[in-house]
PDB file of C-alpha atoms in Angstrom:
ATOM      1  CA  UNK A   1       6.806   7.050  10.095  1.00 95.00           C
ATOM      2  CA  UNK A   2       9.556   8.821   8.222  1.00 96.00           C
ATOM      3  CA  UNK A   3      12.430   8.425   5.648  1.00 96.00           C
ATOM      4  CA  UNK A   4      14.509  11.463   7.679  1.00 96.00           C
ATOM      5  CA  UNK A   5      16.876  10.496   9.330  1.00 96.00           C
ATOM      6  CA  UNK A   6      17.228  14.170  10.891  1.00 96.00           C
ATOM      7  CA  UNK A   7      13.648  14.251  11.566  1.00 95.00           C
ATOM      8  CA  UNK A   8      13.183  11.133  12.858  1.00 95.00           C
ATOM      9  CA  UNK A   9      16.451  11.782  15.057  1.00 95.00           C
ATOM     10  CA  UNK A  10      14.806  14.664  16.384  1.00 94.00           C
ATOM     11  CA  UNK A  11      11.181  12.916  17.394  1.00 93.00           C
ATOM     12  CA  UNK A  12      12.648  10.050  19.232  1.00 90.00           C
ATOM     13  CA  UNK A  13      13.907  12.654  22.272  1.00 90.00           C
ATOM     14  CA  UNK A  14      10.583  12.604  22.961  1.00 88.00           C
ATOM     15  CA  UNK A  15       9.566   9.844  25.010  1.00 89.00           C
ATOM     16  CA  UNK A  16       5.590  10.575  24.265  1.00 90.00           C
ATOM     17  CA  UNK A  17       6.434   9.598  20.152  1.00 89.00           C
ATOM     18  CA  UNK A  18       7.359   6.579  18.597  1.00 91.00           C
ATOM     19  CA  UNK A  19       9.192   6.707  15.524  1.00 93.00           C
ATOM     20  CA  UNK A  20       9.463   4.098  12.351  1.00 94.00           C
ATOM     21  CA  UNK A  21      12.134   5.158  10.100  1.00 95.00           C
ATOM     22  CA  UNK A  22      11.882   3.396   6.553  1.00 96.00           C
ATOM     23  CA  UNK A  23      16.053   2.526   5.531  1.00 95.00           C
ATOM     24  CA  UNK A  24      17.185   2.640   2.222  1.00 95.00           C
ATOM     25  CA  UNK A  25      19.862   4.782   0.707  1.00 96.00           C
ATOM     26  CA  UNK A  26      20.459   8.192   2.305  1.00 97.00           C
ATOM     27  CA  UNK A  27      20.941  10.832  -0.263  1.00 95.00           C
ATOM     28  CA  UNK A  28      23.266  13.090   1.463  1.00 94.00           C
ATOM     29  CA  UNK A  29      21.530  16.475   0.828  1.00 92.00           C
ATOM     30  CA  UNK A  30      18.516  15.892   2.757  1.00 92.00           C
ATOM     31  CA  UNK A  31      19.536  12.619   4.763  1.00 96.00           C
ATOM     32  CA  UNK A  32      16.259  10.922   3.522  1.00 96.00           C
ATOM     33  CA  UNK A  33      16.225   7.363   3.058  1.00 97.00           C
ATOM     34  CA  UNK A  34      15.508   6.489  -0.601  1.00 97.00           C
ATOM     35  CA  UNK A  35      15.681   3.632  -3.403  1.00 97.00           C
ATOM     36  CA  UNK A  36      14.074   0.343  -3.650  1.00 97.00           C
ATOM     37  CA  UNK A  37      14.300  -0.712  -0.095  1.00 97.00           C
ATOM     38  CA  UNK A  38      12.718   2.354   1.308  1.00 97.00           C
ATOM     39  CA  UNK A  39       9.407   1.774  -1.657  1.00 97.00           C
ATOM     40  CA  UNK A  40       8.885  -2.015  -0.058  1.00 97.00           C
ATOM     41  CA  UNK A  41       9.178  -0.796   3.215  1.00 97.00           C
ATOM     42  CA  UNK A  42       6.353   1.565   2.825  1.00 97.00           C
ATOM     43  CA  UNK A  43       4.020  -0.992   1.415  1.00 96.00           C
ATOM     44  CA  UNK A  44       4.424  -2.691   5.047  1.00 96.00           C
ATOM     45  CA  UNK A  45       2.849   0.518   6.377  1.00 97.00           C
ATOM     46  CA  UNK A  46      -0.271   2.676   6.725  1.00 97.00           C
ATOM     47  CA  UNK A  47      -0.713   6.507   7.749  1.00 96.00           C
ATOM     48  CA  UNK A  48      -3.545   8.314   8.721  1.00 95.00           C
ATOM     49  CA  UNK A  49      -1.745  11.551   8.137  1.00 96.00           C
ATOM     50  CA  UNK A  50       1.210  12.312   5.610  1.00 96.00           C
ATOM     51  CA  UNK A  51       2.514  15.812   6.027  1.00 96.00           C
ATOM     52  CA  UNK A  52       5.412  16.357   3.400  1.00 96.00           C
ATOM     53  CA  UNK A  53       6.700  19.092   0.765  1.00 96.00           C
ATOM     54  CA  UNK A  54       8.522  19.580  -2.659  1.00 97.00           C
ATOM     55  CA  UNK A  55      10.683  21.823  -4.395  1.00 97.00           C
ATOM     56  CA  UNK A  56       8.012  23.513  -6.629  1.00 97.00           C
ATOM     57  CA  UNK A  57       4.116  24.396  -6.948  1.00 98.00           C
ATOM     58  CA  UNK A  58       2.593  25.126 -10.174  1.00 97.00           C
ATOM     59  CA  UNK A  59      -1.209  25.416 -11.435  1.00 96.00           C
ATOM     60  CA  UNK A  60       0.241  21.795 -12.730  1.00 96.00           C
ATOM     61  CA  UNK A  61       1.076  19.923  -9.608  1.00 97.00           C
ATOM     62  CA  UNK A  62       3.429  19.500  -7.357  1.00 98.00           C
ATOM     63  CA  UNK A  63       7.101  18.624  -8.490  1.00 98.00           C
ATOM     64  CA  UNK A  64      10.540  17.802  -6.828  1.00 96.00           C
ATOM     65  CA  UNK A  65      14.210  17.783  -7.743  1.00 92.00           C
ATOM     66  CA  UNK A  66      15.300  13.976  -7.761  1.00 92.00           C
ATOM     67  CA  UNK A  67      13.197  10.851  -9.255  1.00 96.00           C
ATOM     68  CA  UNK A  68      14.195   8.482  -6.300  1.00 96.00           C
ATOM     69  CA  UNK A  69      12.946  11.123  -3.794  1.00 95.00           C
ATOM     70  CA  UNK A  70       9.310  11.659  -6.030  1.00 97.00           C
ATOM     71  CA  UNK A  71       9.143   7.392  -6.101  1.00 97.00           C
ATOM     72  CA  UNK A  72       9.307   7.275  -2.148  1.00 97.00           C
ATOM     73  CA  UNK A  73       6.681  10.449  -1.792  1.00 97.00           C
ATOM     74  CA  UNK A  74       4.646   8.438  -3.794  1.00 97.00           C
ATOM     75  CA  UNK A  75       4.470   5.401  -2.035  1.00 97.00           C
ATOM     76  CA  UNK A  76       4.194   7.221   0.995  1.00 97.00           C
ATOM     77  CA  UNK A  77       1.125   9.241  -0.137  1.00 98.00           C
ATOM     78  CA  UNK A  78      -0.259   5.710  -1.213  1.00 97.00           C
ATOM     79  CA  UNK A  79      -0.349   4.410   2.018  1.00 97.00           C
ATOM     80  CA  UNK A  80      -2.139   7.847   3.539  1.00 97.00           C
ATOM     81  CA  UNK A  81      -5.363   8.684   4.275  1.00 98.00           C
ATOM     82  CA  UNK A  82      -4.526  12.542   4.376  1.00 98.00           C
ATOM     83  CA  UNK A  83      -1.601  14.229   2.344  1.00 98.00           C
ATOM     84  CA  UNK A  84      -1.048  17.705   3.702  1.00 98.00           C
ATOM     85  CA  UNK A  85       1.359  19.823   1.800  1.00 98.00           C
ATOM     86  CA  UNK A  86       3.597  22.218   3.715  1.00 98.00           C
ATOM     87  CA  UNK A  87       5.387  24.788   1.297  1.00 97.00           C
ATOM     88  CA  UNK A  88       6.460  28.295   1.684  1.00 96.00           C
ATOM     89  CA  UNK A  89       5.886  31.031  -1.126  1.00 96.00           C
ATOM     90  CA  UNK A  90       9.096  30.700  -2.430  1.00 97.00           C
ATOM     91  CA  UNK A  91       8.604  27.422  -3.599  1.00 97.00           C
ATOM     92  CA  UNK A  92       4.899  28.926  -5.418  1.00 97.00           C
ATOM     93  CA  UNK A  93       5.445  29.248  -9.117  1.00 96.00           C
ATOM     94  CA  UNK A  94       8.331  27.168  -9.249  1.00 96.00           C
ATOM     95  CA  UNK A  95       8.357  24.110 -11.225  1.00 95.00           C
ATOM     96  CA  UNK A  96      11.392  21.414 -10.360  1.00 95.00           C
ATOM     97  CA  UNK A  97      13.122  18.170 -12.603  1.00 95.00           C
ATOM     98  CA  UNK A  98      10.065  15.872 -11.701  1.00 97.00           C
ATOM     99  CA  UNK A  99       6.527  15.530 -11.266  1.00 98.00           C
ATOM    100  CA  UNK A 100       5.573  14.416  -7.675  1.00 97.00           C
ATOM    101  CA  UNK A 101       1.648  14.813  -7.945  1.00 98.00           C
ATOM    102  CA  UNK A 102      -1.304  16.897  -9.351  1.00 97.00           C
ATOM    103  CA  UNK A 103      -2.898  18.978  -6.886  1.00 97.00           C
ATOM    104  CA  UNK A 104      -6.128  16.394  -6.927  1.00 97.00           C
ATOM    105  CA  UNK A 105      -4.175  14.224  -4.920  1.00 98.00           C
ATOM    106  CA  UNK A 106      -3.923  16.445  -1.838  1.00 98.00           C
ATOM    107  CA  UNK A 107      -6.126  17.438   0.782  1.00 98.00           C
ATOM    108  CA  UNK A 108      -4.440  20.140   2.528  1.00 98.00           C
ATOM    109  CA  UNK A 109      -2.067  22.666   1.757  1.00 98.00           C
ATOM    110  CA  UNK A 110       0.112  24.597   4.147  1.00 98.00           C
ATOM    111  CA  UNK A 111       1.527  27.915   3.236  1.00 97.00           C
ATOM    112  CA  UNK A 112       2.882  30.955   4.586  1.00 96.00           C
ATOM    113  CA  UNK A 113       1.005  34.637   4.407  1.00 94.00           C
ATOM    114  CA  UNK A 114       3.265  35.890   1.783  1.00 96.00           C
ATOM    115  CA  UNK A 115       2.066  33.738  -0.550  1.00 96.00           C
ATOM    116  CA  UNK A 116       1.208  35.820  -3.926  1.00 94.00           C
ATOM    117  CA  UNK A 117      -2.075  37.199  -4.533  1.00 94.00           C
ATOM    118  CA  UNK A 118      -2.433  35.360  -7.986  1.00 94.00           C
ATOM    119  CA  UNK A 119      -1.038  32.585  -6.238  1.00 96.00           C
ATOM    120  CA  UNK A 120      -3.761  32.493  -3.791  1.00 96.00           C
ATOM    121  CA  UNK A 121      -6.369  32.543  -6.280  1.00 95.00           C
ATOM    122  CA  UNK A 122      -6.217  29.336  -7.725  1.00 96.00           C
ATOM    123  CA  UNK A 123      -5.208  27.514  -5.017  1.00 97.00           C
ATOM    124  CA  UNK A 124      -8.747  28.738  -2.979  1.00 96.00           C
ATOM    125  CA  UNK A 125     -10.000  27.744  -6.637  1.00 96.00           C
ATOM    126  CA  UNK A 126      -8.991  23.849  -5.357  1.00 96.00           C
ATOM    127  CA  UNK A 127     -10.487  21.005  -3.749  1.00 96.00           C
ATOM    128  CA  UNK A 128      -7.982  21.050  -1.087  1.00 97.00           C
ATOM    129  CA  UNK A 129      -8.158  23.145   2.146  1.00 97.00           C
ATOM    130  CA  UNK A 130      -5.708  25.457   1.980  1.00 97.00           C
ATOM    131  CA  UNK A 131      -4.185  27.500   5.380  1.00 97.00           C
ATOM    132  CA  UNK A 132      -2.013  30.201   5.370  1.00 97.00           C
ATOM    133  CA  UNK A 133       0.129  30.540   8.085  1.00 95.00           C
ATOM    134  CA  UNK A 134       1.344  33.855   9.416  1.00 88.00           C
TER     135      UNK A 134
END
């Protein structure tokens, strides 16, 4: 299940994958599917895994640069049993225009080996498994 259109685009080469992509309006960016029809598509749907990012991670949650795009996130996290976090150090530190989720609300984080030291101390310090990826 995704709201890409490039990702989704990209799966369904493969003949092994099946792909639902969620419509809506695609903000030209990140040609993601957003808006109301996107949200009640979601609620049609259920995900054992979500595996997603965001613009910035702070000691106060996760956050992202566009309200529409933090409304779909959070529907899709709603209807996942796991929400795994992928974000490189560059985003670590970096706060964005709106509030996605706190870090309570995900179960694994995925970061890269440069991540900074004091970065790596709280996030070990949280609930969530953390893996850093060389």
């Amino acid at each position: 299940i995704t709201n890409s259109v490039p990702i989704a685009s990209l799966l369904s080469t493969e003949m092994e994958t099946e792909v639902t992509l969620v419509g809506g309006y695609v903000y030209p960016r990140t040609g993601v599917a957003l808006g109301a029809t996107a949200e009640q598509q979601l609620e049609m749907l259920h995900a054992t895994q979500l595996v997603m990012s965001c613009a910035g991670l702070t000691r106060q949650g996760t956050f992202n640069s566009n309200q529409m795009m933090v409304d779909v996130e959070g529907k899709m996290m709603g209807i996942a049993e796991e929400v795994i976090l992928a974000v490189d150090h560059t985003k670590i530190g970096r706060r964005a225009v709106t509030k996605l989720c706190g870090l309570d609300e995900l179960d694994v984080i995925v970061t890269d080996a440069a991540a900074p030291a004091d970065a790596r101390a709280w996030l070990d310090a949280l609930d969530a498994r953390v893996i850093y990826a060389e």
